[in-house]
Tab-separated table of C-alpha atoms (C1' of nucleotides) in Angstrom:
chain	number	residue	atom	x	y	z
A	10	UNK	CA	104.895	65.461	93.777
A	11	UNK	CA	103.769	67.511	96.777
A	12	UNK	CA	106.020	70.552	96.589
A	13	UNK	CA	106.525	73.010	99.438
A	14	UNK	CA	103.856	75.662	99.756
A	15	UNK	CA	105.856	78.772	98.813
A	16	UNK	CA	107.357	77.142	95.748
A	17	UNK	CA	103.969	76.018	94.424
A	18	UNK	CA	102.523	79.445	95.131
A	19	UNK	CA	105.208	81.035	93.006
A	20	UNK	CA	104.558	78.560	90.206
A	21	UNK	CA	100.880	79.437	90.319
A	22	UNK	CA	101.581	83.169	90.277
A	23	UNK	CA	104.023	82.892	87.390
A	24	UNK	CA	101.681	80.672	85.405
A	25	UNK	CA	98.874	83.132	86.040
A	26	UNK	CA	100.963	86.012	84.716
A	27	UNK	CA	102.093	84.024	81.680
A	28	UNK	CA	98.520	83.041	80.880
A	29	UNK	CA	97.262	86.581	81.400
A	30	UNK	CA	99.888	87.834	78.967
A	31	UNK	CA	99.038	85.194	76.378
A	32	UNK	CA	95.276	84.950	76.664
A	33	UNK	CA	94.000	87.831	78.762
A	34	UNK	CA	92.657	87.780	82.270
A	35	UNK	CA	89.262	86.398	81.358
A	36	UNK	CA	90.722	83.171	80.066
A	37	UNK	CA	92.914	82.618	83.085
A	38	UNK	CA	90.588	80.076	84.655
A	39	UNK	CA	91.646	78.044	87.649
A	40	UNK	CA	91.611	75.066	85.285
A	41	UNK	CA	93.997	76.782	82.863
A	42	UNK	CA	96.343	77.687	85.684
A	43	UNK	CA	96.237	74.145	87.028
A	44	UNK	CA	96.945	72.669	83.588
A	45	UNK	CA	99.961	74.913	83.162
A	46	UNK	CA	101.348	74.175	86.601
A	47	UNK	CA	100.637	70.496	86.107
A	48	UNK	CA	98.274	69.858	88.996
A	49	UNK	CA	94.545	69.297	89.368
A	50	UNK	CA	92.186	72.266	89.410
A	51	UNK	CA	91.220	71.623	93.014
A	52	UNK	CA	94.865	71.830	94.048
A	53	UNK	CA	94.951	75.531	93.218
A	54	UNK	CA	92.644	76.144	96.169
A	55	UNK	CA	95.085	74.502	98.554
A	56	UNK	CA	97.368	77.459	97.912
A	57	UNK	CA	94.941	80.333	97.390
A	58	UNK	CA	91.607	80.882	99.052
A	59	UNK	CA	90.027	82.404	95.949
A	60	UNK	CA	90.904	83.179	92.341
A	61	UNK	CA	91.129	86.870	93.141
A	62	UNK	CA	93.704	86.117	95.806
A	63	UNK	CA	95.947	84.787	93.036
A	64	UNK	CA	95.569	88.010	91.070
A	65	UNK	CA	96.214	90.049	94.181
A	66	UNK	CA	99.499	88.280	94.855
A	67	UNK	CA	100.463	88.459	91.189
A	68	UNK	CA	99.991	92.230	91.232
A	69	UNK	CA	101.949	92.537	94.465
A	70	UNK	CA	104.783	90.507	92.939
A	71	UNK	CA	104.828	92.675	89.805
A	72	UNK	CA	104.889	95.842	91.905
A	73	UNK	CA	107.799	94.613	94.003
A	74	UNK	CA	109.757	93.651	90.889
A	75	UNK	CA	109.022	96.980	89.225
A	76	UNK	CA	110.169	99.054	92.182
A	77	UNK	CA	113.257	96.869	92.403
A	78	UNK	CA	114.119	97.586	88.776
A	79	UNK	CA	113.481	101.302	89.248
A	80	UNK	CA	115.094	101.610	92.678
A	81	UNK	CA	118.333	103.216	91.546
A	82	UNK	CA	116.382	105.838	89.566
A	83	UNK	CA	114.935	107.040	92.848
A	84	UNK	CA	118.335	107.401	94.530
A	85	UNK	CA	120.230	110.570	93.795
A	86	UNK	CA	123.689	109.673	92.607
A	87	UNK	CA	123.063	111.386	89.290
A	88	UNK	CA	121.220	114.341	87.777
A	89	UNK	CA	117.462	114.171	88.081
A	90	UNK	CA	116.832	114.507	84.359
A	91	UNK	CA	119.182	111.626	83.564
A	92	UNK	CA	117.495	109.454	86.170
A	93	UNK	CA	114.036	110.336	84.909
A	94	UNK	CA	115.085	109.405	81.393
A	95	UNK	CA	116.421	106.111	82.672
A	96	UNK	CA	113.203	105.530	84.597
A	97	UNK	CA	111.114	105.958	81.460
A	98	UNK	CA	113.259	103.485	79.606
A	99	UNK	CA	113.358	100.916	82.407
A	100	UNK	CA	109.628	101.182	82.878
A	101	UNK	CA	108.884	100.439	79.229
A	102	UNK	CA	111.426	97.638	79.265
A	103	UNK	CA	109.820	96.104	82.343
A	104	UNK	CA	106.345	96.211	80.822
A	105	UNK	CA	107.678	94.691	77.597
A	106	UNK	CA	108.912	91.770	79.643
A	107	UNK	CA	105.720	91.484	81.672
A	108	UNK	CA	102.735	91.749	79.374
A	109	UNK	CA	100.613	90.329	82.165
A	110	UNK	CA	100.809	93.721	83.854
A	111	UNK	CA	98.829	95.673	81.260
A	112	UNK	CA	96.425	92.752	80.936
A	113	UNK	CA	95.662	92.921	84.637
A	114	UNK	CA	95.564	96.697	84.619
A	115	UNK	CA	93.003	96.797	81.839
A	116	UNK	CA	90.808	93.962	83.059
A	117	UNK	CA	87.235	94.406	84.248
A	118	UNK	CA	87.962	92.176	87.173
A	119	UNK	CA	90.364	94.748	88.484
A	120	UNK	CA	88.192	97.672	87.592
A	121	UNK	CA	84.946	96.629	89.149
A	122	UNK	CA	84.689	93.122	90.392
A	123	UNK	CA	87.291	93.289	93.021
A	124	UNK	CA	87.571	96.460	95.116
A	125	UNK	CA	90.525	94.930	96.922
A	126	UNK	CA	92.509	94.530	93.705
A	127	UNK	CA	91.615	98.030	92.617
A	128	UNK	CA	92.728	99.385	95.977
A	129	UNK	CA	96.063	97.625	95.612
A	130	UNK	CA	96.612	99.168	92.197
A	131	UNK	CA	95.618	102.596	93.482
A	132	UNK	CA	98.225	102.364	96.210
A	133	UNK	CA	100.933	101.272	93.794
A	134	UNK	CA	100.076	104.034	91.347
A	135	UNK	CA	100.113	106.635	94.099
A	136	UNK	CA	103.485	105.474	95.364
A	137	UNK	CA	104.872	105.481	91.842
A	138	UNK	CA	103.592	108.971	91.087
A	139	UNK	CA	104.880	110.282	94.400
A	140	UNK	CA	108.379	108.949	93.760
A	141	UNK	CA	108.441	110.437	90.263
A	142	UNK	CA	107.221	113.732	91.724
A	143	UNK	CA	110.118	113.754	94.182
A	144	UNK	CA	112.479	113.163	91.306
A	145	UNK	CA	110.998	116.077	89.379
A	146	UNK	CA	111.055	118.261	92.478
A	147	UNK	CA	114.770	117.629	92.752
A	148	UNK	CA	115.205	118.443	89.075
A	149	UNK	CA	113.368	121.723	89.566
A	150	UNK	CA	115.498	122.648	92.578
A	151	UNK	CA	118.735	121.856	90.772
A	152	UNK	CA	117.657	123.856	87.743
A	153	UNK	CA	117.311	120.942	85.318
A	154	UNK	CA	113.583	121.591	84.858
A	155	UNK	CA	111.416	124.707	84.625
A	156	UNK	CA	110.870	126.578	87.884
A	157	UNK	CA	107.128	127.016	87.440
A	158	UNK	CA	106.349	123.279	87.221
A	159	UNK	CA	103.969	121.572	89.618
A	160	UNK	CA	105.995	118.430	90.391
A	161	UNK	CA	103.050	116.269	91.451
A	162	UNK	CA	100.976	117.280	88.462
A	163	UNK	CA	103.826	116.707	86.030
A	164	UNK	CA	104.470	113.317	87.573
A	165	UNK	CA	100.807	112.487	87.066
A	166	UNK	CA	100.978	113.406	83.402
A	167	UNK	CA	104.138	111.400	82.875
A	168	UNK	CA	102.594	108.271	84.361
A	169	UNK	CA	99.449	108.938	82.320
A	170	UNK	CA	101.588	109.212	79.201
A	171	UNK	CA	103.274	105.900	79.866
A	172	UNK	CA	100.010	104.162	80.712
A	173	UNK	CA	98.279	105.536	77.668
A	174	UNK	CA	101.137	104.348	75.512
A	175	UNK	CA	100.963	100.891	77.050
A	176	UNK	CA	97.258	100.825	76.487
A	177	UNK	CA	97.689	101.567	72.802
A	178	UNK	CA	100.301	98.831	72.713
A	179	UNK	CA	97.813	96.423	74.262
A	180	UNK	CA	94.958	97.441	71.945
A	181	UNK	CA	97.265	96.973	68.971
A	182	UNK	CA	98.130	93.419	70.044
A	183	UNK	CA	101.629	94.253	71.304
A	184	UNK	CA	102.616	94.563	67.665
A	185	UNK	CA	105.079	97.419	67.905
A	186	UNK	CA	108.251	97.545	69.952
A	187	UNK	CA	107.407	99.353	73.161
A	188	UNK	CA	111.031	99.881	74.171
A	189	UNK	CA	111.679	101.710	70.936
A	190	UNK	CA	109.153	104.317	72.023
A	191	UNK	CA	111.375	105.267	74.960
A	192	UNK	CA	113.524	107.709	73.011
A	193	UNK	CA	110.820	109.832	71.353
A	194	UNK	CA	108.754	109.594	74.527
A	195	UNK	CA	111.592	111.036	76.510
A	196	UNK	CA	112.048	113.819	73.953
A	197	UNK	CA	108.386	114.718	74.412
A	198	UNK	CA	108.581	114.636	78.225
A	199	UNK	CA	111.857	116.504	78.280
A	200	UNK	CA	110.541	119.377	76.188
A	201	UNK	CA	107.444	119.578	78.373
A	202	UNK	CA	109.548	119.915	81.521
A	203	UNK	CA	112.338	122.161	80.302
B	6	UNK	CA	54.298	97.685	73.485
B	7	UNK	CA	55.998	96.587	70.278
B	8	UNK	CA	58.078	99.615	69.380
B	9	UNK	CA	59.729	100.155	65.980
B	10	UNK	CA	63.030	98.401	65.502
B	11	UNK	CA	65.359	101.417	65.351
B	12	UNK	CA	63.846	103.000	68.433
B	13	UNK	CA	64.194	99.836	70.490
B	14	UNK	CA	67.742	99.383	69.251
B	15	UNK	CA	68.630	102.849	70.457
B	16	UNK	CA	67.058	102.130	73.848
B	17	UNK	CA	69.125	98.992	74.123
B	18	UNK	CA	72.332	100.775	73.160
B	19	UNK	CA	71.722	103.626	75.586
B	20	UNK	CA	70.841	101.242	78.397
B	21	UNK	CA	73.960	99.246	77.659
B	22	UNK	CA	76.123	102.363	77.895
B	23	UNK	CA	74.438	103.507	81.095
B	24	UNK	CA	74.905	100.086	82.672
B	25	UNK	CA	78.513	99.889	81.524
B	26	UNK	CA	79.164	103.257	83.142
B	27	UNK	CA	77.493	102.268	86.397
B	28	UNK	CA	78.532	98.669	86.789
B	29	UNK	CA	81.283	97.879	84.311
B	30	UNK	CA	81.081	95.805	81.146
B	31	UNK	CA	81.171	92.446	82.908
B	32	UNK	CA	77.917	93.116	84.696
B	33	UNK	CA	76.113	94.272	81.571
B	34	UNK	CA	74.310	90.989	81.053
B	35	UNK	CA	71.540	90.665	78.511
B	36	UNK	CA	69.214	90.272	81.498
B	37	UNK	CA	70.382	93.557	83.018
B	38	UNK	CA	69.895	95.348	79.708
B	39	UNK	CA	66.439	93.842	79.287
B	40	UNK	CA	65.434	94.868	82.818
B	41	UNK	CA	66.519	98.418	82.202
B	42	UNK	CA	64.770	98.690	78.864
B	43	UNK	CA	61.700	97.021	80.327
B	44	UNK	CA	61.427	93.979	78.102
B	45	UNK	CA	62.117	90.272	78.482
B	46	UNK	CA	65.680	89.017	78.140
B	47	UNK	CA	64.818	87.067	75.005
B	48	UNK	CA	63.554	90.245	73.346
B	49	UNK	CA	67.065	91.652	73.240
B	50	UNK	CA	67.924	89.004	70.666
B	51	UNK	CA	65.155	90.205	68.356
B	52	UNK	CA	67.202	93.362	67.895
B	53	UNK	CA	70.794	92.134	68.105
B	54	UNK	CA	72.159	88.827	66.947
B	55	UNK	CA	74.666	88.556	69.787
B	56	UNK	CA	75.687	90.452	72.898
B	57	UNK	CA	78.893	91.568	71.207
B	58	UNK	CA	76.834	93.111	68.424
B	59	UNK	CA	75.303	95.414	71.043
B	60	UNK	CA	78.751	96.490	72.210
B	61	UNK	CA	79.866	96.993	68.620
B	62	UNK	CA	76.982	99.337	67.876
B	63	UNK	CA	77.439	101.118	71.195
B	64	UNK	CA	81.070	101.814	70.336
B	65	UNK	CA	80.117	102.961	66.845
B	66	UNK	CA	77.530	105.319	68.325
B	67	UNK	CA	80.047	106.742	70.801
B	68	UNK	CA	82.583	107.274	68.032
B	69	UNK	CA	80.086	109.096	65.825
B	70	UNK	CA	79.056	111.337	68.716
B	71	UNK	CA	82.658	112.056	69.631
B	72	UNK	CA	83.675	113.038	66.125
B	73	UNK	CA	80.541	115.171	65.912
B	74	UNK	CA	81.521	117.062	69.066
B	75	UNK	CA	85.093	117.480	67.840
B	76	UNK	CA	84.240	118.242	64.221
B	77	UNK	CA	84.785	121.989	64.369
B	78	UNK	CA	88.200	121.463	65.964
B	79	UNK	CA	89.258	119.697	62.781
B	80	UNK	CA	88.123	122.533	60.522
B	81	UNK	CA	90.505	125.418	60.145
B	82	UNK	CA	88.685	128.623	60.899
B	83	UNK	CA	91.035	129.353	63.768
B	84	UNK	CA	94.671	128.922	64.812
B	85	UNK	CA	95.748	125.317	65.207
B	86	UNK	CA	96.920	125.723	68.795
B	87	UNK	CA	93.587	127.207	69.850
B	88	UNK	CA	91.720	124.373	68.161
B	89	UNK	CA	93.942	121.754	69.739
B	90	UNK	CA	93.333	123.285	73.138
B	91	UNK	CA	89.612	123.210	72.505
B	92	UNK	CA	89.878	119.606	71.333
B	93	UNK	CA	91.532	118.560	74.587
B	94	UNK	CA	88.810	120.242	76.589
B	95	UNK	CA	85.940	118.888	74.508
B	96	UNK	CA	87.403	115.391	74.622
B	97	UNK	CA	87.595	115.372	78.418
B	98	UNK	CA	84.118	116.851	78.625
B	99	UNK	CA	82.749	114.166	76.315
B	100	UNK	CA	84.302	111.358	78.321
B	101	UNK	CA	82.988	112.884	81.540
B	102	UNK	CA	79.520	112.661	80.077
B	103	UNK	CA	80.023	109.140	78.726
B	104	UNK	CA	81.691	107.023	81.374
B	105	UNK	CA	80.664	103.981	79.392
B	106	UNK	CA	83.427	104.784	76.926
B	107	UNK	CA	86.366	104.155	79.265
B	108	UNK	CA	84.561	101.136	80.662
B	109	UNK	CA	84.356	99.610	77.201
B	110	UNK	CA	87.879	100.666	76.355
B	111	UNK	CA	89.319	99.008	79.435
B	112	UNK	CA	87.298	95.809	79.277
B	113	UNK	CA	88.919	92.495	78.534
B	114	UNK	CA	85.961	91.621	76.371
B	115	UNK	CA	87.142	94.279	74.008
B	116	UNK	CA	90.775	93.432	74.460
B	117	UNK	CA	90.696	89.746	73.815
B	118	UNK	CA	87.348	88.134	73.507
B	119	UNK	CA	86.164	89.932	70.481
B	120	UNK	CA	88.636	90.655	67.678
B	121	UNK	CA	85.889	92.500	65.807
B	122	UNK	CA	85.368	94.964	68.649
B	123	UNK	CA	89.073	95.452	69.023
B	124	UNK	CA	89.392	96.108	65.325
B	125	UNK	CA	86.663	98.739	65.544
B	126	UNK	CA	88.457	100.516	68.370
B	127	UNK	CA	91.756	100.345	66.493
B	128	UNK	CA	90.176	102.033	63.506
B	129	UNK	CA	88.623	104.786	65.618
B	130	UNK	CA	91.881	105.424	67.446
B	131	UNK	CA	93.813	105.587	64.191
B	132	UNK	CA	91.356	108.032	62.685
B	133	UNK	CA	91.469	110.163	65.817
B	134	UNK	CA	95.256	110.223	65.928
B	135	UNK	CA	95.457	111.014	62.229
B	136	UNK	CA	93.117	113.984	62.557
B	137	UNK	CA	95.063	115.327	65.540
B	138	UNK	CA	98.278	114.865	63.557
B	139	UNK	CA	96.882	116.955	60.708
B	140	UNK	CA	96.013	119.646	63.198
B	141	UNK	CA	99.530	119.618	64.594
B	142	UNK	CA	100.995	119.590	61.102
B	143	UNK	CA	99.065	122.744	60.353
B	144	UNK	CA	100.291	124.296	63.597
B	145	UNK	CA	103.871	123.474	62.654
B	146	UNK	CA	103.476	124.993	59.182
B	147	UNK	CA	101.918	128.171	60.554
B	148	UNK	CA	104.652	128.517	63.143
B	149	UNK	CA	102.518	127.891	66.229
B	150	UNK	CA	104.493	124.784	67.143
B	151	UNK	CA	108.147	123.772	66.970
B	152	UNK	CA	109.508	123.054	63.515
B	153	UNK	CA	111.286	119.834	64.461
B	154	UNK	CA	108.164	118.035	65.693
B	155	UNK	CA	107.001	114.744	64.244
B	156	UNK	CA	103.277	115.466	63.919
B	157	UNK	CA	102.105	111.853	63.926
B	158	UNK	CA	104.278	110.959	66.884
B	159	UNK	CA	103.170	113.994	68.866
B	160	UNK	CA	99.551	113.198	68.105
B	161	UNK	CA	100.153	109.683	69.407
B	162	UNK	CA	101.570	111.000	72.652
B	163	UNK	CA	98.709	113.429	73.110
B	164	UNK	CA	96.116	110.701	72.703
B	165	UNK	CA	98.157	108.496	75.028
B	166	UNK	CA	98.207	111.285	77.572
B	167	UNK	CA	94.452	111.688	77.464
B	168	UNK	CA	93.839	107.953	77.606
B	169	UNK	CA	96.231	107.493	80.495
B	170	UNK	CA	94.510	110.285	82.362
B	171	UNK	CA	91.119	108.715	81.740
B	172	UNK	CA	92.448	105.409	82.928
B	173	UNK	CA	93.609	106.921	86.191
B	174	UNK	CA	90.192	108.519	86.492
B	175	UNK	CA	88.587	105.116	85.996
B	176	UNK	CA	90.893	103.352	88.459
B	177	UNK	CA	90.177	106.052	91.018
B	178	UNK	CA	86.416	105.512	90.673
B	179	UNK	CA	85.751	108.692	88.689
B	180	UNK	CA	86.308	110.557	91.932
B	181	UNK	CA	88.048	113.631	90.595
B	182	UNK	CA	86.712	116.119	88.069
B	183	UNK	CA	88.130	115.122	84.716
B	184	UNK	CA	87.183	118.382	83.005
B	185	UNK	CA	89.188	120.320	85.549
B	186	UNK	CA	92.290	118.518	84.315
B	187	UNK	CA	91.902	120.157	80.909
B	188	UNK	CA	93.727	123.352	81.822
B	189	UNK	CA	96.917	121.898	83.353
B	190	UNK	CA	96.880	119.153	80.739
B	191	UNK	CA	96.878	121.749	78.002
B	192	UNK	CA	99.713	123.618	79.702
B	193	UNK	CA	101.735	120.395	79.666
B	194	UNK	CA	100.950	119.635	76.017
B	195	UNK	CA	101.519	123.213	74.947
B	196	UNK	CA	104.980	123.369	76.479
B	197	UNK	CA	105.859	120.047	74.865
B	198	UNK	CA	104.920	121.338	71.419
B	199	UNK	CA	106.224	124.892	71.564
C	15	DC	C1'	40.213	94.020	56.551
C	16	DA	C1'	43.303	90.285	56.151
C	17	DA	C1'	47.744	88.549	55.493
C	18	DA	C1'	52.358	89.160	56.578
C	19	DA	C1'	55.941	90.837	59.173
C	20	DA	C1'	57.769	92.479	63.317
C	21	DT	C1'	57.969	92.470	68.159
C	22	DG	C1'	57.469	90.199	72.526
C	23	DT	C1'	57.713	86.399	75.949
C	24	DG	C1'	58.145	82.214	79.308
C	25	DA	C1'	60.396	78.323	79.597
C	26	DG	C1'	64.031	76.187	78.567
C	27	DT	C1'	69.238	74.447	77.149
C	28	DG	C1'	73.994	73.867	77.242
C	29	DA	C1'	78.227	75.512	78.334
C	30	DT	C1'	81.317	77.456	81.585
C	31	DT	C1'	83.562	77.809	85.912
C	32	DA	C1'	84.818	78.971	90.939
C	33	DA	C1'	84.590	76.541	94.884
C	34	DT	C1'	83.775	72.333	98.001
C	35	DC	C1'	84.456	67.804	99.836
C	36	DA	C1'	85.688	63.227	101.080
C	37	DC	C1'	89.472	60.739	100.564
C	38	DT	C1'	94.612	59.482	99.248
C	39	DT	C1'	99.429	60.357	99.090
C	40	DT	C1'	103.451	62.818	100.373
C	41	DT	C1'	106.235	65.570	103.393
C	42	DT	C1'	107.647	67.269	107.875
C	43	DA	C1'	108.437	67.175	112.738
C	44	DT	C1'	109.102	64.793	117.038
D	8	DA	C1'	109.092	55.193	113.150
D	9	DT	C1'	104.962	57.448	113.451
D	10	DA	C1'	101.788	60.967	114.050
D	11	DA	C1'	100.431	65.321	112.297
D	12	DA	C1'	100.311	68.473	108.727
D	13	DA	C1'	100.493	69.615	104.024
D	14	DA	C1'	99.673	68.698	99.271
D	15	DG	C1'	97.044	66.442	95.837
D	16	DT	C1'	92.867	64.618	93.447
D	17	DG	C1'	88.254	63.055	91.105
D	18	DA	C1'	83.764	63.933	91.497
D	19	DT	C1'	80.348	67.200	92.252
D	20	DT	C1'	77.851	71.409	93.066
D	21	DA	C1'	75.701	75.667	92.461
D	22	DA	C1'	75.528	79.635	90.074
D	23	DT	C1'	75.732	82.382	85.931
D	24	DC	C1'	74.588	83.561	81.376
D	25	DA	C1'	74.260	83.837	76.224
D	26	DC	C1'	71.267	82.097	73.271
D	27	DT	C1'	67.030	79.226	71.284
D	28	DC	C1'	62.321	78.103	70.414
D	29	DA	C1'	57.440	77.596	70.143
D	30	DC	C1'	53.872	80.385	70.589
D	31	DA	C1'	51.256	85.134	71.477
D	32	DT	C1'	50.496	89.840	70.417
D	33	DT	C1'	51.122	93.991	67.977
D	34	DT	C1'	52.132	96.684	63.952
D	35	DT	C1'	52.563	97.320	59.100
D	36	DT	C1'	51.195	96.725	54.490
D	37	DG	C1'	48.720	95.655	50.264
DNA sequence: CAAAAATGTGAGTGATTAATCACTTTTTAT
DNA sequence: ATAAAAAGTGATTAATCACTCACATTTTTG
C-alpha cells in the first residue's frame, strides 16, 4: 500500500481541495483528508509537516493550474480586448471547476491564522493583476481601450469585480451558474474600458 | 456590577466586532469577549444562548447602521448619479470604520458552519442590491445612465466590485486607504453606466 | 422591605483535533 | 539478498473551547 511520496502528496492535495469545496476549510480536518485518501490520520504527517503546509501546496497547485489555463490570454497573438474577454471567461470557468479556490480564499485560516498562506495569496494576486494590467496597457496603446485609463487601476477593479462575483456565488451556495455571468460581466467591463 | 441586559448585550456585541476586526473571527472566543467586556466567560451565556447568536446580532447591528448611513442615498432629493456616487463613498467609509464587517463576511463560520448567519447575510445583500438597482433604474429613466442597462445586473456588479475591493483590502492587511479608492472606483463605475 | 428576577462567577465537562511516537510493513537501492 | 529508507498505523497527548451548573450577589418589583 505504501505509494511513492509525490503520488501520495498529490492525492492528499486533491482530497483537500475536494473536501474544501464540499464542506469548507474548517471541516477539512486531517482525519477527513485521511479518510478520503484511504490512509490513517497519522500518515498525513508523513507527507506534510503541518496542516497548513497542505493548504499552502494546494494553493500553489491551484495558482499554477490557473496561470496555465490563462497563459495564452497573456500572449499577444490577438487583439487585447478579445484576449481580455477570453480571460474573464476562462477565469470564471476555472473557478467553477475548482470551488476549493474560493473556499480557501474566504477562509479565516488564510486571512489571519497563517501569514505564510496570506503572503502566498498576495503574491499570486499581484502577479495576476500585473499581467492583466499589461494586457490593458497593450489595449490602450493599440486603441482598443480609452486613452485616459490607468491600466494598473483598471486591472485592480477587474480582479475585484471577479472576486466579488465569486464571493456572492459562494455566499449563495454556488447556486447560480458562474460561467453564465461571463457575458454580462464582460459587457460591463468592456463599457467601462471603452 | 450587574448591568442591565440590553447594555451588557451591546457591550458584548461591540467587543465582538472590535475583536473580529483586530484578530479575525476565529480568535473571537467567548473567553476573549469576556476578557474585553470585563466579565467572566460564563457570563457571556447569560446574555446570548450561543456564540453564533452573538455573531448574528453583530451582523444585524452592522446592517442597521449601514442602511442608516446610506438612507439618504436611497431617497430621491437629488440626481441618481450623484446619489450613487455618494453611496459608493459612504459605503467605503463605513467599512473603513467597521473592519469587523469584512472579517465576518469572509469567515468560514459564516460561510459554512452556520446556515442561519449565512441566510442573514444573503438577505442583507439582496436588500442592498435591490435598493441600488432602484437607484440605477431611476438614473436610467431620468437619462443619467445608458438606456440599455439592466439595472439589477448592474447593481450586482457594483456590489461585487465593492466587495472584491474590500476583500483585497482585507487580504492586504488593511494597509491601503480604502476611502481613497472611492474616487477612481466611481470613475470606473460611472464610465460603465454612462 | 422582602420576594423574585436578573446578573455574575469558579469550577467543571465533553467534544474536537493537530501533532507525536513507538513500532510494523513496504519499497528502494546497492 | 539485505540493509536502509520510506510509508503506514494505533494509541496517545496536549491544547482549545463552547457550554453547563450550583451557588453568590445585585437589581428590580410589588
